Amino acid sequence: MRAGLAPAVVGARIAQVTVVDERALTRHAGDAVSFEAALTGRTIAEAARRGKFLWMPLQRPVAGVQPDGASDAGASESESLGNAIVGHLGMSGQLLLRPAGAPPERHERVRLDIEHPVHGELTVVFADQRTFGSLALDHLVPTPDGAPGGWGTDAAATPSQVAHIARDALDPAFSDARFSRTVRAKRSAIKRVLLDQTVVSGVGNIYADEALWAARLHPETPAADLSARAVTRLLAEVRTVLEKALAEGGTSFDAQYVNVNGQAGYFSQSLHVYGREGEQCHRCGAVIKRIPFGGRSSHFCPRCQRRH
DNA sequence: GGAATAACCTGGATGC
DNA sequence: TGCATCCAGGTTATTC
């Protein structure tokens, strides 16, 4: 989604902001009026991502030219690294690129009308059925390691709301050694640790199940029981799964999971365990099992992912 | 302090 | 056909 959005929004001026449903601003410190006012007239400088968080840093306002209603929810911009629109899609959020004046989308929550120097007038729609996703204006803070904050930015900064999120497993600055130490210090089940975004980001329920299958690890294996070698293998499989999913445009089961043009990804056709309860394991032929996991499900092969 | 659970929502699928 | 129930790709506050 970041890759699809970037060419259309980087360098674009935000002409108008319309908050249709204020529940989309649950992570925004102010109200809808302050959100709309603070963004109107600003120019988007980048489109960056860490794990499942996406942010769009804003160019600083030209001296003497204040955007409408200059107050914002973050720190004083003159004292900070600047501000960014930060978004999370939650379970069902979408960011859609549409022509200017496009009719309302179903579950539309926020609309940004933008003017791009090359592509002209466009509309970015944030739609979200379950309203777990959100947009916010946030201030940027330095990264502790001095490396770029995420994909799509060279700046060593992230929105404050993203600062506690670990680097993405595919991030060049990701520390394998720290990951291994952290994982092996946890008594929780390895799947729970993989889903802990403060340990590694970008891994959700689908990709956790798929990576554990590839690494032949039972999802309920205590993380502390894993050898350093097993953790290294697991991290390699996490990366393989994420790289493949990114290349195939993500995992679409229905119309909720689409790219900025409303197109579905293909990774669902590459799944080995997720959503395949009762079907045969692609590796050994055993029947895939589904077990409850914190209000959701874990899928695994009982033969090639045995509990130790 | 770490780990587990509940809560936040809507809508599609399924069963009665 | 209508209603109730379950389930869904996430994060975070609360409880244990």
CSV table of C-alpha atoms (C1' of nucleotides) in Angstrom, one decimal:
chain,number,residue,atom,x,y,z
A,1,MET,CA,0.0,0.0,0.0
A,2,ARG,CA,2.9,2.3,0.8
A,3,ALA,CA,4.5,1.6,-2.5
A,4,GLY,CA,1.3,2.2,-4.4
A,5,LEU,CA,0.5,5.4,-2.5
A,6,ALA,CA,4.0,7.0,-2.7
A,7,PRO,CA,4.1,8.1,-6.4
A,8,ALA,CA,0.7,9.8,-6.1
A,9,VAL,CA,1.1,11.6,-2.8
A,10,VAL,CA,4.8,12.5,-2.4
A,11,GLY,CA,5.1,16.2,-3.4
A,12,ALA,CA,1.3,16.6,-3.4
A,13,ARG,CA,-0.4,19.6,-1.7
A,14,ILE,CA,-3.4,18.7,0.5
A,15,ALA,CA,-6.2,21.0,-0.8
A,16,GLN,CA,-9.0,19.8,1.4
A,17,VAL,CA,-9.6,17.4,4.2
A,18,THR,CA,-13.0,15.9,5.1
A,19,VAL,CA,-13.5,13.8,8.2
A,20,VAL,CA,-16.7,11.8,7.6
A,21,ASP,CA,-16.5,9.7,10.8
A,22,GLU,CA,-14.5,11.0,13.7
A,23,ARG,CA,-14.0,7.5,15.0
A,24,ALA,CA,-11.2,7.3,12.4
A,25,LEU,CA,-9.2,9.7,14.5
A,26,THR,CA,-9.0,7.7,17.7
A,27,ARG,CA,-5.2,8.1,17.7
A,28,HIS,CA,-5.4,11.8,16.9
A,29,ALA,CA,-5.0,14.0,20.0
A,30,GLY,CA,-7.4,16.7,18.7
A,31,ASP,CA,-10.8,16.7,17.1
A,32,ALA,CA,-11.9,16.5,13.5
A,33,VAL,CA,-11.8,20.3,13.1
A,34,SER,CA,-8.2,20.5,14.2
A,35,PHE,CA,-7.2,17.6,12.0
A,36,GLU,CA,-8.7,19.1,8.9
A,37,ALA,CA,-7.3,22.6,9.7
A,38,ALA,CA,-3.8,21.4,10.4
A,39,LEU,CA,-3.5,19.4,7.2
A,40,THR,CA,-5.1,21.7,4.7
A,41,GLY,CA,-2.5,23.5,2.6
A,42,ARG,CA,0.4,21.3,3.6
A,43,THR,CA,2.6,19.3,1.3
A,44,ILE,CA,3.4,15.6,1.7
A,45,ALA,CA,7.1,15.0,1.7
A,46,GLU,CA,7.4,11.2,1.9
A,47,ALA,CA,5.4,8.0,2.4
A,48,ALA,CA,7.1,5.7,4.9
A,49,ARG,CA,6.3,2.5,6.7
A,50,ARG,CA,7.4,0.5,9.7
A,51,GLY,CA,5.5,-2.8,10.2
A,52,LYS,CA,1.8,-2.1,9.8
A,53,PHE,CA,2.2,1.7,10.5
A,54,LEU,CA,2.3,4.1,7.5
A,55,TRP,CA,3.2,7.7,7.8
A,56,MET,CA,3.5,10.7,5.5
A,57,PRO,CA,5.8,13.4,6.8
A,58,LEU,CA,4.7,16.9,5.9
A,59,GLN,CA,6.9,19.7,4.6
A,60,ARG,CA,7.4,22.5,7.0
A,61,PRO,CA,5.0,25.4,6.3
A,62,VAL,CA,6.7,28.3,4.4
A,63,ALA,CA,7.6,31.1,6.8
A,64,GLY,CA,4.8,33.6,7.0
A,65,VAL,CA,2.3,31.3,5.3
A,66,GLN,CA,0.3,29.4,8.0
A,67,PRO,CA,-1.9,26.6,7.0
A,68,ASP,CA,-5.6,27.0,8.0
A,69,GLY,CA,-5.9,26.8,11.8
A,70,ALA,CA,-2.2,26.3,12.5
A,71,SER,CA,-2.5,24.4,15.8
A,72,ASP,CA,-1.7,20.7,15.7
A,73,ALA,CA,-1.8,17.8,18.0
A,74,GLY,CA,1.9,17.3,18.4
A,75,ALA,CA,4.8,19.2,19.7
A,76,SER,CA,5.7,22.6,18.4
A,77,GLU,CA,6.8,22.1,14.9
A,78,SER,CA,9.6,24.6,15.2
A,79,GLU,CA,11.1,22.6,18.0
A,80,SER,CA,10.7,19.1,16.6
A,81,LEU,CA,11.6,17.2,13.5
A,82,GLY,CA,8.3,18.1,12.0
A,83,ASN,CA,4.9,16.4,11.8
A,84,ALA,CA,3.4,13.5,9.8
A,85,ILE,CA,0.1,12.0,9.1
A,86,VAL,CA,0.3,8.6,10.7
A,87,GLY,CA,-2.1,5.8,9.8
A,88,HIS,CA,-2.9,2.2,10.7
A,89,LEU,CA,-5.3,0.1,8.8
A,90,GLY,CA,-6.3,-2.0,11.8
A,91,MET,CA,-8.2,-5.1,10.6
A,92,SER,CA,-10.2,-3.7,7.7
A,93,GLY,CA,-8.8,-0.3,6.8
A,94,GLN,CA,-8.1,0.7,3.2
A,95,LEU,CA,-6.3,3.7,1.6
A,96,LEU,CA,-7.7,4.1,-1.9
A,97,LEU,CA,-6.5,6.4,-4.7
A,98,ARG,CA,-9.4,7.8,-6.6
A,99,PRO,CA,-9.9,10.5,-9.3
A,100,ALA,CA,-10.9,14.0,-7.9
A,101,GLY,CA,-14.6,14.1,-7.1
A,102,ALA,CA,-15.0,10.4,-6.9
A,103,PRO,CA,-18.3,9.2,-5.3
A,104,PRO,CA,-18.2,8.2,-1.6
A,105,GLU,CA,-16.7,4.8,-0.9
A,106,ARG,CA,-18.6,2.4,1.4
A,107,HIS,CA,-17.3,2.9,5.0
A,108,GLU,CA,-15.5,6.1,3.9
A,109,ARG,CA,-14.1,7.7,7.1
A,110,VAL,CA,-11.7,10.4,5.8
A,111,ARG,CA,-11.1,12.0,2.4
A,112,LEU,CA,-8.0,13.9,1.4
A,113,ASP,CA,-8.3,15.9,-1.8
A,114,ILE,CA,-4.7,16.5,-3.1
A,115,GLU,CA,-3.0,18.3,-6.0
A,116,HIS,CA,0.1,16.6,-7.4
A,117,PRO,CA,2.5,18.6,-9.6
A,118,VAL,CA,2.5,15.7,-12.2
A,119,HIS,CA,-0.6,13.7,-11.7
A,120,GLY,CA,-3.0,16.6,-11.0
A,121,GLU,CA,-6.0,16.5,-8.7
A,122,LEU,CA,-6.5,13.2,-6.9
A,123,THR,CA,-8.5,11.9,-3.9
A,124,VAL,CA,-7.1,9.7,-1.1
A,125,VAL,CA,-9.9,7.9,0.7
A,126,PHE,CA,-9.4,6.2,4.1
A,127,ALA,CA,-12.2,3.6,4.3
A,128,ASP,CA,-12.6,1.2,7.2
A,129,GLN,CA,-15.5,-1.2,7.9
A,130,ARG,CA,-14.6,-2.1,11.5
A,131,THR,CA,-13.1,1.3,12.6
A,132,PHE,CA,-10.1,-0.3,14.2
A,133,GLY,CA,-7.9,1.6,11.9
A,134,SER,CA,-7.1,5.3,12.3
A,135,LEU,CA,-5.4,8.4,11.0
A,136,ALA,CA,-3.7,11.0,13.2
A,137,LEU,CA,-1.4,14.0,13.0
A,138,ASP,CA,1.7,13.3,15.1
A,139,HIS,CA,5.1,14.8,15.6
A,140,LEU,CA,8.3,13.0,14.6
A,141,VAL,CA,10.9,11.8,17.1
A,142,PRO,CA,14.5,10.6,16.5
A,143,THR,CA,15.2,6.9,16.1
A,144,PRO,CA,17.3,5.7,19.0
A,145,ASP,CA,19.8,3.9,16.7
A,146,GLY,CA,20.1,6.9,14.3
A,147,ALA,CA,19.1,4.7,11.3
A,148,PRO,CA,16.2,5.7,9.0
A,149,GLY,CA,12.8,5.3,10.6
A,150,GLY,CA,11.4,2.8,8.1
A,151,TRP,CA,10.8,2.0,4.4
A,152,GLY,CA,10.5,5.0,2.2
A,153,THR,CA,12.4,7.5,4.3
A,154,ASP,CA,16.0,8.5,4.8
A,155,ALA,CA,15.2,10.5,7.9
A,156,ALA,CA,16.2,9.0,11.2
A,157,ALA,CA,12.7,9.6,12.7
A,158,THR,CA,9.3,8.1,13.3
A,159,PRO,CA,6.0,9.5,14.5
A,160,SER,CA,6.0,9.3,18.3
A,161,GLN,CA,3.2,6.8,18.1
A,162,VAL,CA,5.4,4.4,16.2
A,163,ALA,CA,8.5,4.9,18.3
A,164,HIS,CA,7.8,1.8,20.5
A,165,ILE,CA,7.3,-0.4,17.5
A,166,ALA,CA,10.3,-2.7,16.6
A,167,ARG,CA,11.8,-2.5,13.2
A,168,ASP,CA,10.3,-4.5,10.4
A,169,ALA,CA,12.1,-7.9,9.9
A,170,LEU,CA,13.0,-6.7,6.4
A,171,ASP,CA,14.4,-3.4,7.6
A,172,PRO,CA,18.2,-3.2,6.9
A,173,ALA,CA,18.7,-1.8,10.4
A,174,PHE,CA,16.9,-4.7,12.1
A,175,SER,CA,19.1,-6.3,14.7
A,176,ASP,CA,19.1,-10.1,14.4
A,177,ALA,CA,21.1,-10.5,17.6
A,178,ARG,CA,18.7,-8.4,19.6
A,179,PHE,CA,15.8,-10.3,18.2
A,180,SER,CA,17.3,-13.6,19.2
A,181,ARG,CA,18.1,-12.4,22.7
A,182,THR,CA,14.6,-11.0,23.2
A,183,VAL,CA,12.8,-14.1,21.9
A,184,ARG,CA,14.9,-16.5,24.0
A,185,ALA,CA,14.2,-14.5,27.1
A,186,LYS,CA,10.4,-14.9,26.7
A,187,ARG,CA,8.4,-17.6,28.4
A,188,SER,CA,5.4,-17.0,26.1
A,189,ALA,CA,4.4,-19.2,23.2
A,190,ILE,CA,6.5,-18.4,20.2
A,191,LYS,CA,3.5,-17.3,18.1
A,192,ARG,CA,2.6,-14.7,20.7
A,193,VAL,CA,6.1,-13.4,20.6
A,194,LEU,CA,6.0,-13.1,16.8
A,195,LEU,CA,2.8,-11.1,17.1
A,196,ASP,CA,4.4,-8.8,19.6
A,197,GLN,CA,5.1,-5.7,17.5
A,198,THR,CA,7.7,-4.4,20.1
A,199,VAL,CA,9.8,-7.5,19.3
A,200,VAL,CA,9.5,-7.5,15.5
A,201,SER,CA,6.9,-5.6,13.4
A,202,GLY,CA,5.0,-6.5,10.3
A,203,VAL,CA,4.0,-10.0,11.4
A,204,GLY,CA,0.3,-10.6,11.8
A,205,ASN,CA,-1.8,-13.7,12.4
A,206,ILE,CA,-1.4,-15.0,8.8
A,207,TYR,CA,2.3,-14.5,8.4
A,208,ALA,CA,3.0,-15.9,11.9
A,209,ASP,CA,1.3,-19.1,11.1
A,210,GLU,CA,3.0,-19.4,7.7
A,211,ALA,CA,6.5,-18.6,9.1
A,212,LEU,CA,6.1,-21.2,11.9
A,213,TRP,CA,5.0,-23.8,9.4
A,214,ALA,CA,8.0,-23.1,7.3
A,215,ALA,CA,10.3,-23.3,10.3
A,216,ARG,CA,8.5,-26.5,11.5
A,217,LEU,CA,7.7,-25.0,14.9
A,218,HIS,CA,4.6,-25.6,16.9
A,219,PRO,CA,2.9,-22.2,17.6
A,220,GLU,CA,2.6,-23.0,21.4
A,221,THR,CA,6.3,-23.8,21.8
A,222,PRO,CA,7.7,-21.6,24.6
A,223,ALA,CA,10.0,-19.1,23.0
A,224,ALA,CA,12.6,-19.7,25.7
A,225,ASP,CA,12.9,-23.3,24.7
A,226,LEU,CA,14.1,-22.4,21.2
A,227,SER,CA,17.8,-22.8,20.4
A,228,ALA,CA,19.7,-19.8,18.9
A,229,ARG,CA,19.8,-21.8,15.6
A,230,ALA,CA,16.0,-22.4,15.7
A,231,VAL,CA,15.4,-18.6,16.2
A,232,THR,CA,17.8,-17.8,13.3
A,233,ARG,CA,15.9,-20.2,11.1
A,234,LEU,CA,12.5,-18.8,12.2
A,235,LEU,CA,13.6,-15.2,11.4
A,236,ALA,CA,14.8,-16.3,8.0
A,237,GLU,CA,11.4,-17.9,7.3
A,238,VAL,CA,9.6,-14.7,8.6
A,239,ARG,CA,11.6,-12.7,6.0
A,240,THR,CA,10.8,-15.2,3.2
A,241,VAL,CA,7.1,-15.0,4.0
A,242,LEU,CA,7.1,-11.2,4.2
A,243,GLU,CA,9.1,-10.8,1.0
A,244,LYS,CA,6.8,-13.1,-0.9
A,245,ALA,CA,3.7,-11.5,0.4
A,246,LEU,CA,5.0,-8.1,-0.5
A,247,ALA,CA,5.9,-9.2,-4.0
A,248,GLU,CA,2.4,-10.7,-4.4
A,249,GLY,CA,0.5,-7.6,-3.1
A,250,GLY,CA,-0.5,-9.1,0.2
A,251,THR,CA,-3.2,-11.5,1.2
A,252,SER,CA,-6.7,-10.9,0.0
A,253,PHE,CA,-9.7,-13.1,1.1
A,254,ASP,CA,-12.4,-10.6,0.2
A,255,ALA,CA,-12.9,-7.0,-0.9
A,256,GLN,CA,-11.6,-5.6,2.4
A,257,TYR,CA,-8.0,-6.4,1.6
A,258,VAL,CA,-6.9,-4.5,-1.5
A,259,ASN,CA,-4.2,-2.1,-2.7
A,260,VAL,CA,-4.7,1.6,-3.4
A,261,ASN,CA,-6.4,0.8,-6.7
A,262,GLY,CA,-8.8,-1.6,-5.1
A,263,GLN,CA,-7.0,-4.7,-6.5
A,264,ALA,CA,-6.6,-7.9,-4.5
A,265,GLY,CA,-3.2,-9.4,-3.6
A,266,TYR,CA,-2.3,-13.0,-4.6
A,267,PHE,CA,-0.6,-14.3,-1.4
A,268,SER,CA,-3.7,-16.2,-0.3
A,269,GLN,CA,-2.9,-18.6,-3.1
A,270,SER,CA,0.6,-19.3,-1.5
A,271,LEU,CA,-0.7,-20.1,2.0
A,272,HIS,CA,0.3,-23.4,3.5
A,273,VAL,CA,-1.6,-23.5,6.7
A,274,TYR,CA,-3.6,-20.3,7.3
A,275,GLY,CA,-7.3,-20.9,6.5
A,276,ARG,CA,-6.6,-24.5,5.5
A,277,GLU,CA,-8.1,-26.4,8.4
A,278,GLY,CA,-9.0,-30.0,7.4
A,279,GLU,CA,-6.9,-29.8,4.2
A,280,GLN,CA,-3.6,-31.7,3.6
A,281,CYS,CA,-0.2,-30.3,4.6
A,282,HIS,CA,1.6,-29.4,1.4
A,283,ARG,CA,4.8,-30.9,2.9
A,284,CYS,CA,3.8,-34.2,4.6
A,285,GLY,CA,0.1,-34.7,3.7
A,286,ALA,CA,-1.2,-34.7,7.3
A,287,VAL,CA,-4.4,-32.8,8.1
A,288,ILE,CA,-4.0,-29.2,9.0
A,289,LYS,CA,-5.3,-28.3,12.5
A,290,ARG,CA,-6.8,-25.1,13.9
A,291,ILE,CA,-6.6,-24.3,17.6
A,292,PRO,CA,-7.9,-21.3,19.5
A,293,PHE,CA,-5.4,-18.6,20.2
A,294,GLY,CA,-6.3,-15.5,22.2
A,295,GLY,CA,-9.7,-15.0,20.6
A,296,ARG,CA,-8.4,-16.0,17.1
A,297,SER,CA,-7.0,-19.1,15.6
A,298,SER,CA,-3.6,-20.8,15.0
A,299,HIS,CA,-3.2,-23.1,12.0
A,300,PHE,CA,-0.5,-25.7,11.9
A,301,CYS,CA,0.5,-29.2,10.7
A,302,PRO,CA,0.4,-31.6,13.7
A,303,ARG,CA,3.0,-33.8,12.0
A,304,CYS,CA,5.7,-31.4,10.9
A,305,GLN,CA,5.1,-28.9,13.7
A,306,ARG,CA,5.3,-31.1,16.8
A,307,ARG,CA,5.5,-29.8,20.3
A,308,HIS,CA,8.7,-30.6,22.0
B,1,DG,C1',7.1,-6.3,35.5
B,2,DG,C1',5.5,-9.7,32.5
B,3,DA,C1',1.8,-12.2,30.5
B,4,DA,C1',-3.0,-13.0,29.4
B,5,DT,C1',-7.5,-11.2,28.5
B,6,DA,C1',-11.1,-7.8,27.3
B,7,DA,C1',-12.6,-4.1,24.6
B,8,DC,C1',-13.0,-1.5,20.6
B,9,DC,C1',-16.5,-2.2,15.8
B,10,DT,C1',-19.1,-4.0,11.5
B,11,DG,C1',-20.7,-7.4,8.5
B,12,DG,C1',-20.6,-12.0,6.3
B,13,DA,C1',-21.3,-16.9,7.1
B,14,DT,C1',-23.6,-20.4,9.4
B,15,DG,C1',-27.1,-22.8,12.2
B,16,DC,C1',-31.6,-23.1,14.1
C,1,DT,C1',-37.2,-15.9,6.1
C,2,DG,C1',-35.6,-14.1,10.3
C,3,DC,C1',-32.9,-14.1,14.2
C,4,DA,C1',-28.9,-15.4,17.0
C,5,DT,C1',-24.2,-16.6,17.2
C,6,DC,C1',-19.6,-16.9,15.7
C,7,DC,C1',-15.7,-15.3,13.4
C,8,DA,C1',-12.4,-12.1,11.1
C,9,DG,C1',-5.8,-10.1,8.8
C,10,DG,C1',-4.8,-5.4,15.2
C,11,DT,C1',-3.6,-2.7,19.1
C,12,DT,C1',-3.9,-1.3,23.7
C,13,DA,C1',-5.8,-0.7,28.4
C,14,DT,C1',-6.8,-3.5,32.1
C,15,DT,C1',-6.4,-7.4,35.0
C,16,DC,C1',-4.0,-11.2,36.9
